[in-house]
Amino acid sequence: MQDCLFCKIIAGELPSTKIYEDDYVYAFEDIDKQAPVHVVVVPKNHYKNITEVKDSSQVGKIFDAINKIVEQLDVKNGFRVVCNTGEDGGQTVEHLHFHLMAGRKFGWPAG
Ligand code: AMP
Ligand code: ZN
């Protein structure tokens, strides 16, 4: 997708701090961290959000990557994975992504 921020990051056309990469997934530090660890985990294929993912094996690739990143970052006390979807869901970048956050205690449903 030509005008997609995350496609540009994946292609290396915009800078990012890479945390993890494989054939299907790219993960980088969020520019506006909401926790000591805040990684954006992105499928290399462009999907606007969850509703466009018709091949569920793609989600498996993301979960595999998240498990590897969690191991790599050694977040023993737990972590939070968030997928904001659509306007009411608070999604601001229209390329499917999962926020992986750790390093502090999170409240629920907010905080
Ligand atoms: P969301 O609001 O759920 O769509 O998440 C988009 C996330 O992308 C936000 O947490 C932003 O801080 C993050 N973000 C936006 N631009 C960049 C960038 N250039 N590099 C890293 N993270 C970014
Ligand atoms: Zn994209």
PDB file of C-alpha atoms and ligand atoms in Angstrom:
ATOM      1  CA  MET A   1       0.000   0.000   0.000  1.00  0.00           C
ATOM      2  CA  GLN A   2       1.612   3.193  -1.238  1.00  0.00           C
ATOM      3  CA  ASP A   3       0.457   5.612   1.417  1.00  0.00           C
ATOM      4  CA  CYS A   4       0.537   3.321   4.423  1.00  0.00           C
ATOM      5  CA  LEU A   5       2.853   4.366   7.250  1.00  0.00           C
ATOM      6  CA  PHE A   6       3.526   0.822   8.434  1.00  0.00           C
ATOM      7  CA  CYS A   7       4.085  -0.506   4.885  1.00  0.00           C
ATOM      8  CA  LYS A   8       6.724   2.202   4.525  1.00  0.00           C
ATOM      9  CA  ILE A   9       8.336   1.213   7.828  1.00  0.00           C
ATOM     10  CA  ILE A  10       8.357  -2.465   6.772  1.00  0.00           C
ATOM     11  CA  ALA A  11       9.933  -1.508   3.431  1.00  0.00           C
ATOM     12  CA  GLY A  12      12.616   0.519   5.232  1.00  0.00           C
ATOM     13  CA  GLU A  13      11.418   3.744   3.608  1.00  0.00           C
ATOM     14  CA  LEU A  14      10.794   5.235   7.059  1.00  0.00           C
ATOM     15  CA  PRO A  15      13.011   4.678  10.105  1.00  0.00           C
ATOM     16  CA  SER A  16      12.109   2.370  12.959  1.00  0.00           C
ATOM     17  CA  THR A  17      13.803   0.633  15.846  1.00  0.00           C
ATOM     18  CA  LYS A  18      13.501  -3.001  14.862  1.00  0.00           C
ATOM     19  CA  ILE A  19      12.809  -5.502  17.599  1.00  0.00           C
ATOM     20  CA  TYR A  20      12.007  -8.583  15.513  1.00  0.00           C
ATOM     21  CA  GLU A  21      11.559  -9.670  11.903  1.00  0.00           C
ATOM     22  CA  ASP A  22      10.713 -12.856  10.051  1.00  0.00           C
ATOM     23  CA  ASP A  23       9.189 -13.622   6.649  1.00  0.00           C
ATOM     24  CA  TYR A  24       5.682 -12.631   7.776  1.00  0.00           C
ATOM     25  CA  VAL A  25       6.054 -10.171  10.623  1.00  0.00           C
ATOM     26  CA  TYR A  26       7.930  -6.958  11.436  1.00  0.00           C
ATOM     27  CA  ALA A  27       8.029  -5.534  14.966  1.00  0.00           C
ATOM     28  CA  PHE A  28       9.402  -2.196  16.106  1.00  0.00           C
ATOM     29  CA  GLU A  29       9.375   0.144  19.088  1.00  0.00           C
ATOM     30  CA  ASP A  30       6.322   2.354  19.355  1.00  0.00           C
ATOM     31  CA  ILE A  31       7.261   6.006  18.896  1.00  0.00           C
ATOM     32  CA  ASP A  32       4.954   7.029  21.772  1.00  0.00           C
ATOM     33  CA  LYS A  33       5.529   4.364  24.412  1.00  0.00           C
ATOM     34  CA  GLN A  34       2.695   3.681  26.833  1.00  0.00           C
ATOM     35  CA  ALA A  35       4.817   1.289  28.902  1.00  0.00           C
ATOM     36  CA  PRO A  36       8.549   0.634  29.433  1.00  0.00           C
ATOM     37  CA  VAL A  37       8.242  -2.049  26.751  1.00  0.00           C
ATOM     38  CA  HIS A  38       5.932  -1.055  23.883  1.00  0.00           C
ATOM     39  CA  VAL A  39       6.398  -2.901  20.618  1.00  0.00           C
ATOM     40  CA  VAL A  40       4.187  -2.667  17.525  1.00  0.00           C
ATOM     41  CA  VAL A  41       3.844  -6.105  15.906  1.00  0.00           C
ATOM     42  CA  VAL A  42       2.786  -5.881  12.263  1.00  0.00           C
ATOM     43  CA  PRO A  43       2.078  -8.462   9.545  1.00  0.00           C
ATOM     44  CA  LYS A  44       4.094  -7.716   6.413  1.00  0.00           C
ATOM     45  CA  ASN A  45       0.935  -8.185   4.350  1.00  0.00           C
ATOM     46  CA  HIS A  46      -1.270  -5.112   4.386  1.00  0.00           C
ATOM     47  CA  TYR A  47      -4.650  -5.612   6.054  1.00  0.00           C
ATOM     48  CA  LYS A  48      -6.599  -2.582   7.206  1.00  0.00           C
ATOM     49  CA  ASN A  49      -7.633  -4.384  10.384  1.00  0.00           C
ATOM     50  CA  ILE A  50      -8.888  -7.728  11.769  1.00  0.00           C
ATOM     51  CA  THR A  51     -12.004  -7.622   9.581  1.00  0.00           C
ATOM     52  CA  GLU A  52      -9.874  -7.934   6.427  1.00  0.00           C
ATOM     53  CA  VAL A  53      -8.015 -11.043   7.597  1.00  0.00           C
ATOM     54  CA  LYS A  54      -9.720 -13.967   5.895  1.00  0.00           C
ATOM     55  CA  ASP A  55      -6.760 -16.361   6.239  1.00  0.00           C
ATOM     56  CA  SER A  56      -6.465 -17.088   9.957  1.00  0.00           C
ATOM     57  CA  SER A  57      -3.005 -18.661   9.529  1.00  0.00           C
ATOM     58  CA  GLN A  58      -1.748 -15.070   9.217  1.00  0.00           C
ATOM     59  CA  VAL A  59      -2.782 -14.456  12.809  1.00  0.00           C
ATOM     60  CA  GLY A  60      -0.874 -17.568  13.856  1.00  0.00           C
ATOM     61  CA  LYS A  61       2.261 -16.018  12.373  1.00  0.00           C
ATOM     62  CA  ILE A  62       1.712 -12.935  14.504  1.00  0.00           C
ATOM     63  CA  PHE A  63       1.210 -15.002  17.651  1.00  0.00           C
ATOM     64  CA  ASP A  64       4.377 -17.012  16.887  1.00  0.00           C
ATOM     65  CA  ALA A  65       6.251 -13.732  16.563  1.00  0.00           C
ATOM     66  CA  ILE A  66       4.790 -12.353  19.789  1.00  0.00           C
ATOM     67  CA  ASN A  67       5.956 -15.461  21.660  1.00  0.00           C
ATOM     68  CA  LYS A  68       9.458 -15.071  20.258  1.00  0.00           C
ATOM     69  CA  ILE A  69       9.564 -11.369  21.146  1.00  0.00           C
ATOM     70  CA  VAL A  70       8.311 -12.092  24.671  1.00  0.00           C
ATOM     71  CA  GLU A  71      11.101 -14.631  25.083  1.00  0.00           C
ATOM     72  CA  GLN A  72      13.638 -12.202  23.619  1.00  0.00           C
ATOM     73  CA  LEU A  73      12.581  -9.345  25.903  1.00  0.00           C
ATOM     74  CA  ASP A  74      12.281 -11.612  28.932  1.00  0.00           C
ATOM     75  CA  VAL A  75       9.065 -10.107  30.316  1.00  0.00           C
ATOM     76  CA  LYS A  76       8.581 -12.608  33.115  1.00  0.00           C
ATOM     77  CA  ASN A  77       5.857 -10.731  34.991  1.00  0.00           C
ATOM     78  CA  GLY A  78       3.435 -10.691  32.090  1.00  0.00           C
ATOM     79  CA  PHE A  79       2.470  -8.445  29.254  1.00  0.00           C
ATOM     80  CA  ARG A  80      -0.503  -6.999  27.426  1.00  0.00           C
ATOM     81  CA  VAL A  81      -1.430  -7.407  23.756  1.00  0.00           C
ATOM     82  CA  VAL A  82      -3.886  -4.897  22.289  1.00  0.00           C
ATOM     83  CA  CYS A  83      -5.376  -4.657  18.812  1.00  0.00           C
ATOM     84  CA  ASN A  84      -7.257  -1.381  18.413  1.00  0.00           C
ATOM     85  CA  THR A  85      -9.764  -1.797  15.594  1.00  0.00           C
ATOM     86  CA  GLY A  86     -11.688   0.927  13.770  1.00  0.00           C
ATOM     87  CA  GLU A  87     -12.587   4.426  14.905  1.00  0.00           C
ATOM     88  CA  ASP A  88     -14.351   3.485  18.142  1.00  0.00           C
ATOM     89  CA  GLY A  89     -11.595   0.983  18.885  1.00  0.00           C
ATOM     90  CA  GLY A  90      -9.023   3.789  18.810  1.00  0.00           C
ATOM     91  CA  GLN A  91      -7.166   2.618  15.696  1.00  0.00           C
ATOM     92  CA  THR A  92      -5.117   5.461  14.211  1.00  0.00           C
ATOM     93  CA  VAL A  93      -2.945   3.570  11.695  1.00  0.00           C
ATOM     94  CA  GLU A  94      -4.944   1.523   9.203  1.00  0.00           C
ATOM     95  CA  HIS A  95      -2.539  -1.400   8.884  1.00  0.00           C
ATOM     96  CA  LEU A  96      -3.339  -4.300  11.216  1.00  0.00           C
ATOM     97  CA  HIS A  97      -1.064  -4.257  14.242  1.00  0.00           C
ATOM     98  CA  PHE A  98      -0.793  -5.554  17.760  1.00  0.00           C
ATOM     99  CA  HIS A  99       0.595  -3.495  20.623  1.00  0.00           C
ATOM    100  CA  LEU A 100       2.799  -5.619  22.885  1.00  0.00           C
ATOM    101  CA  MET A 101       3.310  -3.821  26.175  1.00  0.00           C
ATOM    102  CA  ALA A 102       5.141  -4.808  29.349  1.00  0.00           C
ATOM    103  CA  GLY A 103       7.264  -3.536  32.198  1.00  0.00           C
ATOM    104  CA  ARG A 104       4.501  -2.121  34.376  1.00  0.00           C
ATOM    105  CA  LYS A 105       1.229  -3.249  35.935  1.00  0.00           C
ATOM    106  CA  PHE A 106      -1.801  -2.536  33.756  1.00  0.00           C
ATOM    107  CA  GLY A 107      -5.301  -1.660  34.894  1.00  0.00           C
ATOM    108  CA  TRP A 108      -8.471  -3.075  33.366  1.00  0.00           C
ATOM    109  CA  PRO A 109     -10.425  -2.092  31.278  1.00  0.00           C
ATOM    110  CA  ALA A 110      -8.305   1.040  30.956  1.00  0.00           C
ATOM    111  CA  GLY A 111      -4.870   2.107  32.038  1.00  0.00           C
TER     112      GLY A 111
HETATM  113  P1  AMP B   1      -3.159   2.597  16.946  1.00  0.00           P
HETATM  114  O1  AMP B   1      -3.487   3.930  17.552  1.00  0.00           O
HETATM  115  O2  AMP B   1      -3.691   1.431  17.736  1.00  0.00           O
HETATM  116  O3  AMP B   1      -3.565   2.539  15.487  1.00  0.00           O
HETATM  117  O4  AMP B   1      -1.602   2.429  17.034  1.00  0.00           O
HETATM  118  C1  AMP B   1      -0.715   3.091  16.191  1.00  0.00           C
HETATM  119  C2  AMP B   1       0.566   3.193  16.941  1.00  0.00           C
HETATM  120  O5  AMP B   1       1.594   3.482  16.039  1.00  0.00           O
HETATM  121  C3  AMP B   1       0.569   4.297  18.006  1.00  0.00           C
HETATM  122  O6  AMP B   1       0.839   3.719  19.280  1.00  0.00           O
HETATM  123  C4  AMP B   1       1.683   5.233  17.555  1.00  0.00           C
HETATM  124  O7  AMP B   1       2.431   5.762  18.612  1.00  0.00           O
HETATM  125  C5  AMP B   1       2.527   4.307  16.695  1.00  0.00           C
HETATM  126  N1  AMP B   1       3.285   4.995  15.667  1.00  0.00           N
HETATM  127  C6  AMP B   1       2.846   5.937  14.790  1.00  0.00           C
HETATM  128  N2  AMP B   1       3.835   6.313  13.958  1.00  0.00           N
HETATM  129  C7  AMP B   1       4.929   5.601  14.328  1.00  0.00           C
HETATM  130  C8  AMP B   1       6.276   5.543  13.866  1.00  0.00           C
HETATM  131  N3  AMP B   1       6.715   6.303  12.849  1.00  0.00           N
HETATM  132  N4  AMP B   1       7.133   4.711  14.493  1.00  0.00           N
HETATM  133  C9  AMP B   1       6.718   3.946  15.519  1.00  0.00           C
HETATM  134  N5  AMP B   1       5.455   3.932  15.987  1.00  0.00           N
HETATM  135  C10 AMP B   1       4.585   4.765  15.418  1.00  0.00           C
HETATM  136 ZN    ZN B   2       0.214  -1.118   5.194  1.00  0.00          ZN
END
